[in-house]
Coordinates of C-alpha atoms in Angstrom, one line a residue:
M158 CA -0.4 26.5 -29.1
K159 CA 1.0 27.0 -25.6
T160 CA 3.8 24.6 -24.8
W161 CA 4.3 23.6 -21.2
D162 CA 7.5 23.0 -19.4
V163 CA 5.9 20.0 -17.7
V164 CA 2.6 18.1 -18.1
I165 CA 1.8 15.7 -15.3
V166 CA -0.8 13.0 -16.0
G167 CA -2.6 12.0 -12.8
A168 CA -3.9 14.4 -10.1
G169 CA -3.3 12.1 -7.1
A170 CA -0.8 12.3 -4.3
A171 CA 2.4 12.0 -6.3
G172 CA 1.2 14.2 -9.2
L173 CA -0.2 17.1 -7.2
F174 CA 2.8 17.2 -4.9
C175 CA 5.3 17.1 -7.8
A176 CA 3.3 19.8 -9.6
G177 CA 3.4 22.1 -6.6
V178 CA 7.1 21.7 -6.1
A179 CA 7.9 22.2 -9.8
G180 CA 5.6 25.2 -10.1
Q181 CA 7.2 26.9 -7.1
R182 CA 10.6 26.3 -8.8
G183 CA 9.6 28.4 -11.8
L184 CA 8.2 25.8 -14.3
K185 CA 5.0 26.2 -16.3
V186 CA 3.1 23.1 -15.1
L187 CA -0.2 21.5 -16.3
V188 CA -1.8 18.6 -14.4
I189 CA -4.4 16.6 -16.2
D190 CA -6.7 13.8 -14.9
H191 CA -9.3 11.7 -16.7
S192 CA -11.5 11.8 -13.7
D193 CA -13.7 14.8 -12.7
K194 CA -12.7 14.3 -9.1
I195 CA -9.1 14.6 -8.1
A196 CA -7.2 12.8 -5.3
E197 CA -9.9 10.3 -4.5
K198 CA -7.4 7.8 -3.1
I199 CA -6.3 10.4 -0.6
R200 CA -9.9 11.2 0.2
I201 CA -10.8 7.6 1.2
S202 CA -7.5 6.7 2.8
G203 CA -7.1 6.0 6.5
G204 CA -10.8 5.8 7.1
G205 CA -11.2 9.3 5.6
R206 CA -8.3 10.8 7.7
C207 CA -5.4 10.0 5.4
N208 CA -2.4 8.2 7.0
F209 CA -0.1 10.6 5.2
T210 CA 3.3 9.3 6.4
N211 CA 5.1 7.1 8.9
R212 CA 7.7 8.4 11.4
L213 CA 9.4 5.0 11.6
L214 CA 10.5 4.9 7.9
D215 CA 14.2 4.2 7.7
A216 CA 15.5 5.7 4.4
S217 CA 18.9 4.0 4.9
A218 CA 17.2 0.6 4.8
P219 CA 14.0 1.0 2.7
Q220 CA 13.9 -2.8 2.1
K221 CA 12.4 -3.0 5.6
H222 CA 9.2 -1.3 4.5
F223 CA 9.1 -1.5 0.7
I224 CA 8.7 -4.3 -1.9
S225 CA 10.4 -4.1 -5.3
Q226 CA 12.5 -6.2 -7.5
N227 CA 15.1 -3.6 -6.5
P228 CA 14.1 -2.6 -3.0
H229 CA 17.1 -0.2 -2.7
F230 CA 15.8 1.8 -5.7
C231 CA 13.6 4.1 -3.5
R232 CA 16.4 4.9 -1.0
S233 CA 17.7 8.0 -2.9
A234 CA 14.4 9.8 -3.1
L235 CA 13.3 8.8 0.4
S236 CA 16.5 10.0 2.0
R237 CA 16.2 13.4 0.3
Y238 CA 12.6 14.0 1.3
T239 CA 11.8 12.4 4.6
P240 CA 8.7 12.0 6.7
Q241 CA 9.8 15.0 8.8
D242 CA 10.0 17.1 5.7
F243 CA 6.3 16.4 4.9
I244 CA 5.4 16.8 8.6
D245 CA 6.9 20.3 8.4
L246 CA 4.7 21.1 5.4
V247 CA 1.6 19.8 7.2
Q248 CA 2.4 21.9 10.2
K249 CA 3.1 25.0 8.0
H250 CA -0.5 24.6 6.7
G251 CA -1.9 24.3 10.2
I252 CA -3.2 20.8 9.8
A253 CA -3.7 19.0 13.2
F254 CA -2.6 15.3 13.3
H255 CA -1.9 12.5 15.6
E256 CA 0.1 9.2 15.8
K257 CA -2.1 6.3 15.9
H258 CA 0.0 3.1 15.7
K259 CA 3.6 2.2 14.9
G260 CA 4.5 5.6 13.6
Q261 CA 1.4 6.1 11.5
L262 CA 0.3 9.7 11.3
F263 CA -3.3 10.7 10.6
C264 CA -5.1 14.0 10.2
D265 CA -7.2 14.9 13.2
H266 CA -10.0 16.2 11.1
S267 CA -10.1 14.9 7.5
A268 CA -8.1 13.8 4.5
E269 CA -9.6 16.8 2.8
D270 CA -7.1 18.8 4.7
I271 CA -4.2 17.1 2.8
I272 CA -6.0 17.6 -0.5
R273 CA -6.5 21.4 0.2
M274 CA -2.8 21.6 1.2
L275 CA -1.7 20.1 -2.1
L276 CA -3.9 22.4 -4.1
A277 CA -2.7 25.4 -2.1
E278 CA 0.9 24.4 -2.9
C279 CA -0.1 24.0 -6.6
Q280 CA -1.8 27.5 -6.6
A281 CA 1.4 29.0 -5.1
G282 CA 3.3 27.6 -8.0
G283 CA 0.8 28.8 -10.6
V284 CA -0.1 25.3 -11.6
T285 CA -2.9 24.7 -14.1
L286 CA -5.3 21.8 -13.4
R287 CA -7.6 20.2 -15.9
T288 CA -10.0 17.5 -14.9
G289 CA -12.1 15.2 -17.1
C290 CA -9.2 15.3 -19.5
S291 CA -8.5 11.9 -21.2
V292 CA -5.3 11.3 -23.2
K293 CA -5.9 9.6 -26.5
T294 CA -2.4 9.4 -27.9
V295 CA 1.2 10.5 -27.0
Q296 CA 3.8 11.2 -29.5
V297 CA 7.4 12.5 -29.1
T298 CA 9.2 14.7 -31.6
T299 CA 13.0 15.1 -31.4
E300 CA 13.5 17.8 -33.9
D301 CA 15.0 21.0 -32.5
K302 CA 14.2 20.3 -28.9
P303 CA 12.5 17.0 -27.7
H304 CA 8.8 17.6 -26.9
Y305 CA 5.7 15.5 -26.4
T306 CA 2.3 16.0 -28.1
L307 CA -0.7 14.7 -26.3
E308 CA -4.0 14.4 -28.1
T309 CA -6.8 14.7 -25.5
N310 CA -10.6 15.1 -25.4
Q311 CA -9.9 18.7 -24.6
G312 CA -7.5 19.4 -27.5
T313 CA -3.8 19.1 -28.3
I314 CA -1.2 19.7 -25.5
Q315 CA 2.5 20.1 -26.1
T316 CA 5.2 19.8 -23.4
A317 CA 8.9 19.6 -23.1
T318 CA 8.6 16.9 -20.4
L319 CA 5.9 14.4 -19.4
V320 CA 5.4 13.0 -16.0
V321 CA 3.3 9.9 -15.5
A322 CA 1.6 9.8 -12.0
T323 CA -1.4 7.6 -12.8
G324 CA -1.0 5.1 -10.0
G325 CA -1.9 1.5 -10.3
L326 CA -4.9 -0.7 -10.8
S327 CA -6.3 -0.7 -7.3
I328 CA -9.9 0.4 -6.6
P329 CA -11.1 1.0 -10.2
K330 CA -14.4 2.5 -8.9
I331 CA -12.4 5.7 -8.1
G332 CA -10.7 5.9 -11.5
A333 CA -7.7 3.5 -11.5
S334 CA -6.5 2.6 -15.0
D335 CA -3.6 1.0 -16.7
W336 CA -2.7 4.1 -18.7
G337 CA 0.7 4.5 -17.2
Y338 CA 1.7 1.0 -18.0
R339 CA 0.6 1.3 -21.5
I340 CA 2.6 4.5 -22.0
A341 CA 5.6 2.8 -20.5
S342 CA 5.2 -0.1 -23.0
Q343 CA 4.8 2.3 -25.9
F344 CA 8.2 3.7 -25.2
G345 CA 9.9 0.4 -24.7
L346 CA 10.1 0.3 -21.0
R347 CA 10.0 -3.0 -19.1
L348 CA 7.2 -3.9 -16.8
V349 CA 7.2 -6.0 -13.6
E350 CA 4.1 -8.2 -13.4
R351 CA 1.2 -6.5 -11.5
R352 CA -0.9 -8.0 -8.8
P353 CA -3.1 -6.7 -5.9
G354 CA -1.3 -5.8 -2.8
L355 CA -2.5 -4.9 0.8
V356 CA -5.7 -6.9 0.0
P357 CA -8.0 -9.2 2.0
L358 CA -7.5 -12.9 1.4
T359 CA -10.4 -15.3 0.6
F360 CA -11.2 -18.9 1.3
D361 CA -13.7 -21.1 -0.4
G362 CA -15.5 -24.3 0.2
E363 CA -16.5 -26.5 3.2
A364 CA -13.1 -26.0 4.9
W365 CA -14.0 -22.4 5.6
A366 CA -17.6 -23.0 6.7
A367 CA -16.7 -23.3 10.4
Y368 CA -15.1 -19.9 10.4
A369 CA -17.5 -17.9 8.2
Q370 CA -19.6 -17.5 11.4
L371 CA -16.8 -15.5 12.9
A372 CA -17.3 -12.6 10.5
G373 CA -16.7 -9.3 12.3
L374 CA -14.4 -10.8 14.9
A375 CA -11.0 -9.0 15.3
L376 CA -8.1 -10.0 17.4
P377 CA -4.3 -9.5 17.6
V378 CA -2.2 -12.3 15.9
G379 CA 1.1 -13.2 14.6
I380 CA 0.9 -13.9 10.9
E381 CA 3.6 -15.2 8.5
T382 CA 4.1 -16.7 5.1
G383 CA 7.1 -18.1 3.2
D384 CA 10.0 -20.2 4.4
K385 CA 13.7 -19.4 5.3
K386 CA 14.8 -16.4 3.1
T387 CA 11.3 -15.6 1.9
R388 CA 9.7 -15.8 5.4
M389 CA 7.8 -12.7 6.4
H390 CA 6.1 -12.1 9.8
F391 CA 3.9 -9.4 11.2
D392 CA 2.3 -8.9 14.6
E393 CA -0.9 -7.1 13.8
D394 CA -4.7 -7.3 14.1
L395 CA -6.7 -9.9 12.2
L396 CA -10.3 -9.5 11.0
F397 CA -12.6 -12.4 10.0
T398 CA -14.9 -11.7 7.1
H399 CA -17.7 -13.7 5.4
R400 CA -15.4 -14.6 2.6
G401 CA -12.1 -14.9 4.5
L402 CA -9.6 -12.8 6.4
S403 CA -8.8 -9.1 6.4
G404 CA -7.4 -6.5 8.9
P405 CA -3.9 -4.9 9.1
G406 CA -2.1 -8.2 9.6
V407 CA -3.7 -9.9 6.5
L408 CA -3.3 -6.8 4.3
Q409 CA 0.4 -6.7 5.2
I410 CA 1.1 -10.4 4.6
S411 CA -0.9 -10.4 1.3
S412 CA 1.9 -8.4 -0.4
Y413 CA 4.3 -11.2 0.4
W414 CA 1.9 -14.2 -0.1
Q415 CA 2.3 -16.2 -3.2
E416 CA -0.8 -18.0 -4.7
G417 CA -1.0 -21.7 -3.7
T418 CA 1.1 -21.3 -0.6
P419 CA -0.1 -21.2 3.0
I420 CA -0.2 -18.5 5.6
R421 CA 0.4 -19.4 9.3
L422 CA -1.4 -17.7 12.2
N423 CA -0.7 -17.6 15.9
L424 CA -4.2 -16.7 17.3
A425 CA -2.9 -16.4 20.8
P426 CA 0.4 -14.5 20.6
N427 CA 2.3 -14.0 23.8
I428 CA 0.4 -16.8 25.5
N429 CA 1.9 -20.2 26.3
L430 CA -1.2 -22.2 25.4
P431 CA 0.0 -25.7 26.3
E432 CA 1.0 -24.5 29.7
R433 CA -2.2 -22.5 30.3
L434 CA -4.5 -25.3 29.1
Q435 CA -2.7 -27.8 31.3
E436 CA -3.2 -25.5 34.3
A437 CA -6.9 -25.3 33.5
K438 CA -7.2 -29.0 33.3
L439 CA -5.7 -29.4 36.8
R440 CA -7.8 -26.8 38.6
S441 CA -11.1 -26.3 36.6
K442 CA -14.5 -27.9 36.5
K443 CA -15.7 -25.5 33.8
L444 CA -16.2 -26.6 30.2
L445 CA -13.0 -26.3 28.2
S446 CA -14.7 -23.7 25.9
N447 CA -15.2 -21.4 28.9
E448 CA -11.6 -21.8 30.0
L449 CA -10.4 -21.2 26.4
A450 CA -12.5 -18.1 26.2
T451 CA -10.3 -16.5 28.8
L452 CA -7.3 -16.8 26.4
V453 CA -8.9 -16.0 23.1
P454 CA -12.2 -14.4 22.0
S455 CA -15.2 -16.5 23.1
R456 CA -16.5 -16.9 19.5
L457 CA -13.2 -18.2 18.4
A458 CA -13.0 -20.6 21.3
E459 CA -16.5 -22.0 20.5
A460 CA -15.7 -22.4 16.8
W461 CA -12.6 -24.5 17.6
V462 CA -14.1 -26.6 20.4
N463 CA -17.3 -27.3 18.3
Q464 CA -15.1 -29.0 15.6
E465 CA -13.7 -31.7 18.0
P466 CA -16.0 -33.9 20.2
A467 CA -13.0 -34.7 22.5
L468 CA -12.9 -31.0 23.5
Q469 CA -16.6 -30.6 24.3
R470 CA -16.4 -31.5 28.0
T471 CA -14.9 -30.0 31.1
A472 CA -11.3 -29.0 31.0
A473 CA -10.4 -31.7 33.5
E474 CA -11.9 -34.4 31.3
V475 CA -10.1 -33.5 28.0
P476 CA -7.2 -35.9 27.2
D477 CA -3.7 -34.4 27.1
K478 CA -3.3 -35.3 23.5
A479 CA -6.4 -33.3 22.5
L480 CA -5.3 -30.3 24.6
N481 CA -1.9 -30.3 23.0
K482 CA -3.4 -30.7 19.6
L483 CA -5.7 -27.7 20.3
A484 CA -2.8 -25.6 21.6
D485 CA -0.8 -26.3 18.4
A486 CA -3.7 -25.6 16.1
L487 CA -4.4 -22.2 17.7
S488 CA -0.7 -21.1 17.8
N489 CA 0.3 -22.5 14.4
W490 CA -2.8 -22.5 12.2
S491 CA -1.7 -23.2 8.7
L492 CA -4.2 -22.4 5.9
T493 CA -4.0 -21.8 2.2
P494 CA -6.0 -18.9 0.7
T495 CA -7.9 -19.6 -2.5
G496 CA -7.4 -16.1 -3.6
S497 CA -7.8 -12.4 -2.8
E498 CA -10.5 -9.8 -3.1
G499 CA -8.6 -8.4 -6.1
Y500 CA -8.1 -4.9 -7.3
K501 CA -11.5 -3.8 -6.2
K502 CA -10.4 -3.9 -2.5
A503 CA -6.6 -3.8 -2.8
E504 CA -5.0 -0.6 -1.4
V505 CA -2.0 -0.8 -3.8
T506 CA -0.7 -2.5 -6.9
L507 CA 2.4 -4.5 -6.7
G508 CA 4.8 -4.4 -9.6
G509 CA 4.8 -1.8 -12.3
V510 CA 7.3 0.1 -14.4
D511 CA 10.7 -1.7 -14.0
T512 CA 13.1 0.3 -11.9
R513 CA 15.9 -0.8 -14.2
D514 CA 14.5 1.7 -16.8
V515 CA 14.0 4.6 -14.4
S516 CA 16.7 6.8 -12.6
S517 CA 16.5 6.7 -8.8
Q518 CA 17.9 10.2 -8.7
T519 CA 15.5 12.0 -11.1
M520 CA 12.6 9.5 -11.9
E521 CA 13.4 10.1 -15.6
S522 CA 13.1 6.9 -17.7
K523 CA 15.4 5.8 -20.3
Q524 CA 13.1 7.7 -22.7
S525 CA 14.4 11.2 -22.6
G526 CA 11.9 13.6 -21.0
L527 CA 9.5 10.9 -19.7
Y528 CA 9.2 10.5 -16.0
F529 CA 7.4 8.1 -13.7
I530 CA 6.5 8.8 -10.0
G531 CA 4.4 7.1 -7.3
E532 CA 2.6 3.9 -7.4
V533 CA 3.0 3.3 -11.2
I534 CA 6.7 2.3 -10.5
D535 CA 7.6 -1.1 -9.1
V536 CA 7.8 0.3 -5.5
T537 CA 5.2 -0.8 -3.0
G538 CA 5.2 0.2 0.7
W539 CA 3.8 -1.5 3.7
L540 CA 0.4 -0.5 5.2
G541 CA 0.8 2.6 7.4
G542 CA 1.7 5.7 5.4
Y543 CA 4.7 4.3 3.5
N544 CA 3.1 4.5 0.1
F545 CA 2.1 8.1 0.6
Q546 CA 5.7 8.9 1.7
W547 CA 6.9 7.3 -1.6
A548 CA 4.5 9.5 -3.5
W549 CA 5.8 12.7 -1.8
A550 CA 9.5 11.6 -2.1
S551 CA 9.4 10.5 -5.7
G552 CA 7.4 13.6 -6.7
Q553 CA 9.9 15.8 -5.0
A554 CA 12.9 14.1 -6.7
C555 CA 11.2 14.5 -10.0
A556 CA 10.3 18.1 -9.6
V557 CA 13.8 19.0 -8.5
A558 CA 15.2 17.2 -11.5
L559 CA 12.8 18.9 -13.8
A560 CA 13.8 22.4 -12.5
A561 CA 17.5 21.5 -13.1
R562 CA 16.7 20.3 -16.6
L563 CA 14.9 23.6 -17.4
A564 CA 18.0 25.5 -16.2
N565 CA 20.3 23.3 -18.3
P566 CA 18.2 21.9 -21.2
P567 CA 19.6 18.8 -22.9
E568 CA 21.2 19.2 -26.3
P569 CA 18.8 18.4 -29.2

């Protein structure tokens, strides 16, 4: 039976990248994935164009853009493999890209370009890839040299080191599973509670009925949640849906939102609503809804005005108290989601393998020879390419450590 230097479980962003780097450093690498299709999350990301990194990532202060019980854990890997490092690789492969918004980089053509690049890097390293390969059991033997034995539906596999790159629970229809968490538990590693992140929020009941008609409406907003030390704020676009709220602003805030607590929206950021509405009252003979429609989208203006009879008249006729109440409601709308769209629409999984049990330098766990990279660890980035950069950086850190381990194997 052939024994591999490295077996990587999971042919996604982190797994394929790690495999390519490790293979090109002289290791015999096997990548296996239970799905017949690899890298599906890359394929569907960024509207099919893959938001592959973010220029604005500050590796010296990763807590700005990453969520973890230890937000500084990811600093080491991110500082050693930067967005520019990955950009250099993209350019080496002749992939055209552009910056869309706030440092977010996308392929000009297709996410398939990134997948082909990763496979080319794996081929350059002599990496073997097996799809449709499900792992049934994992056992470790410490006699002579430590090694892992994997029983799969394609036979028995032996390896000196095992890398778990299976991602999280998000988007199960493309193959997400909890396998990585189960392996972590098998070897006594701690887990941080998992929940959906970067996910649309939902609202039920009559309270939402007035806003369900706004489905499809998008607008820039200020959005926040939490108080004092836990307060988090984003200035991003909002999208009304039939079931609630989505769009970049809501996806960002969802990773910080705690169940049962409110979110607060400013639906007219950068506009002094009390002042503008008072000006309209002094000069206008139009309906207030028409004046309000010059400040916010007309559908939003109508939905608000239709809920309050005192507002359904000309601007000049609306009492000051009602105008001020409207201005406050639009600029500080507090509402409590009843839930989220869950893992089926979440872009990432918050929580995962506890960073206290993983080396930030090597990605090796406290179980010798067992490594974890990418989303399966308790490291979650903001929307906008940060999670892909964590996949590349953690994969690189792991591969470099694996090569060093092969050169200087641990004592049995």
